[in-house]
Structure formats: C-alpha cells, structure tokens
Short mmCIF file of C-alpha atoms in Angstrom, two decimals:
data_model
loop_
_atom_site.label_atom_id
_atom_site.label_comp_id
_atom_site.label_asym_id
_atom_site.label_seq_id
_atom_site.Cartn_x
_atom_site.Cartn_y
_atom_site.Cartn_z
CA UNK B 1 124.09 115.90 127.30
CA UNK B 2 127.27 116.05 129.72
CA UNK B 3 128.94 119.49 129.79
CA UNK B 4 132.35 118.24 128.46
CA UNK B 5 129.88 116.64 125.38
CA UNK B 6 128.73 120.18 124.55
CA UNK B 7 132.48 121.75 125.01
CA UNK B 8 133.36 119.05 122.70
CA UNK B 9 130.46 119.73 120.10
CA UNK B 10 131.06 123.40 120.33
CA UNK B 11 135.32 122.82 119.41
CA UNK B 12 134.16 120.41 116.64
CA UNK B 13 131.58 123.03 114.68
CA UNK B 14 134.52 125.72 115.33
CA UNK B 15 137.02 123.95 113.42
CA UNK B 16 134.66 122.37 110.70
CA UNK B 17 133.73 126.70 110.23
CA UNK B 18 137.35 127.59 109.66
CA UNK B 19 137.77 125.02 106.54
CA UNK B 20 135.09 126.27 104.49
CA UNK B 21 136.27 128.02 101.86
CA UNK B 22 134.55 131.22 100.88
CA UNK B 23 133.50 131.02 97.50
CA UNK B 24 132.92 134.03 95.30
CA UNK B 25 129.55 134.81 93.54
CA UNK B 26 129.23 133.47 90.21
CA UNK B 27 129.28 134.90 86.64
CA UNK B 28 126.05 135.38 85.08
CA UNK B 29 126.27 136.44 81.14
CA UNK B 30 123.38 137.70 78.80
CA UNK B 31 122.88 137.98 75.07
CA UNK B 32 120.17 139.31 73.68
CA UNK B 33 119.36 139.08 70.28
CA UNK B 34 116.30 141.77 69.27
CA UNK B 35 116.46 140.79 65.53
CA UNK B 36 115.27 137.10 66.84
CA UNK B 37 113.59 137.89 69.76
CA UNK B 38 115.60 135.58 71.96
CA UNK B 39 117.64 135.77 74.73
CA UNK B 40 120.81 132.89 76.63
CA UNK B 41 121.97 133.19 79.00
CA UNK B 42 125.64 131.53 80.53
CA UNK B 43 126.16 131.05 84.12
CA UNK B 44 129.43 130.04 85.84
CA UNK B 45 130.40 129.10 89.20
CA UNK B 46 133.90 127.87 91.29
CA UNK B 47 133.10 125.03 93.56
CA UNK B 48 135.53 122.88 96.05
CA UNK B 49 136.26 119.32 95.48
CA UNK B 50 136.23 116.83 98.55
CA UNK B 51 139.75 116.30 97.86
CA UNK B 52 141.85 120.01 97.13
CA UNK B 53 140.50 120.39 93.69
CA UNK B 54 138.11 122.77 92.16
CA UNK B 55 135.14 122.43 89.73
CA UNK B 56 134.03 125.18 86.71
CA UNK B 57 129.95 124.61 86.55
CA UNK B 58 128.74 125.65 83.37
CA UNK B 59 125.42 126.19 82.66
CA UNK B 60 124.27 127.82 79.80
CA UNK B 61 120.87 127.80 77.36
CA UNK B 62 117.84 130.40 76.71
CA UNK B 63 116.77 132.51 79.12
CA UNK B 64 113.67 130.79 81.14
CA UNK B 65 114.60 127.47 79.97
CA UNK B 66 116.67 125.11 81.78
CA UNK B 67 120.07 124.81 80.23
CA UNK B 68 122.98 122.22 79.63
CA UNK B 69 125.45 121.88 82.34
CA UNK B 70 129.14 120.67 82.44
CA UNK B 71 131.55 120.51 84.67
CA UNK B 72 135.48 121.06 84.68
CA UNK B 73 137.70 119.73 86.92
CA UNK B 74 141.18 121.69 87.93
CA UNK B 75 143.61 120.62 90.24
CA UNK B 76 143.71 124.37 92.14
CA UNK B 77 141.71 127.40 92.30
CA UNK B 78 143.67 129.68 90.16
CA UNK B 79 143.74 127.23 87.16
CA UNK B 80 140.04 127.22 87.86
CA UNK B 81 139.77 131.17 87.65
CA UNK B 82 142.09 131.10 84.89
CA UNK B 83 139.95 129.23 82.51
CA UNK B 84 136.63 131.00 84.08
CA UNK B 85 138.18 134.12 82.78
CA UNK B 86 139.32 133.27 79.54
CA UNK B 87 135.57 131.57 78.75
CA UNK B 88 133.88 135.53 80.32
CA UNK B 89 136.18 136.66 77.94
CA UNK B 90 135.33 134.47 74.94
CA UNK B 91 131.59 134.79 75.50
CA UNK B 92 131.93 139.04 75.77
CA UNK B 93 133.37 138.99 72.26
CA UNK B 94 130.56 137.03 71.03
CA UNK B 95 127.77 139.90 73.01
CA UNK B 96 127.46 138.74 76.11
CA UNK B 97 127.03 141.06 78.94
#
C-alpha cells in the first residue's frame, strides 16, 4: 500500500471516530419478590438510529430467563431520555431497584 493510501486510510478512521456518539450505560432494574421466590428483572438502553433518531430497547422478564424485548423509536435523544425516565420511574413505584 502507497503512502498517500495509508494517509488517506488514517484521515478516513479519524473522522468515522469523531461521529460516534458516546452512549451512556444502560438501566438495569430488579424486583424481588421473597413471598414468591421470584425475581425480573427490566433492562433499558439508548441506541442511535442510522438516520438522527434514537431507539429505547426494552428488555424485561425473570431473572435467568431470557426476556421480551421492544423497541421505541424517538426522533432525538432527549425525547428518548425523557420517556427512559418516566418508565425508571414507573417501574421504582412498583419495587424495582
């Protein structure tokens, strides 16, 4: 590979690095429920669309058991974060932690 090909290469990978949103960790909720002896769990995560929007994964179910999973689509990230929070909310009135 030619010299100016690597220059180029390196540029490219540069500029692809300085679109990539960070993203934040996601939200992890537990219940548990000693009187039944079970536990859920809810997970949530922010994720970039291809095209300026944002997703809300859901994923939610009983602890070692693979859980339902739906996706929300929001035109920007703080609509996104909006409804993540009011849902955290929603599930720590119901005992999550």
């Amino acid at each position: 590979m030619r010299r100016a090909d690597r220059a180029k290469l390196r540029f490219i990978r540069c500029r692809a690095r300085r679109h990539i949103p960070k993203l934040e960790a996601g939200v992890d909720l537990i219940r548990v429920e000693e009187s039944s002896n079970t536990s859920h769990f809810y997970r949530m995560e922010l994720m970039p669309g291809l095209f300026g929007d944002w997703s809300l994964v859901r994923e939610w179910g009983r602890t070692g058991q693979p859980g339902q999973i739906r996706v929300d689509w929001f035109d920007d990230e703080t609509e996104a974060k909006g409804a993540r929070f009011a849902i955290q909310m929603e599930k720590a009135k119901k005992g999550y932690e």
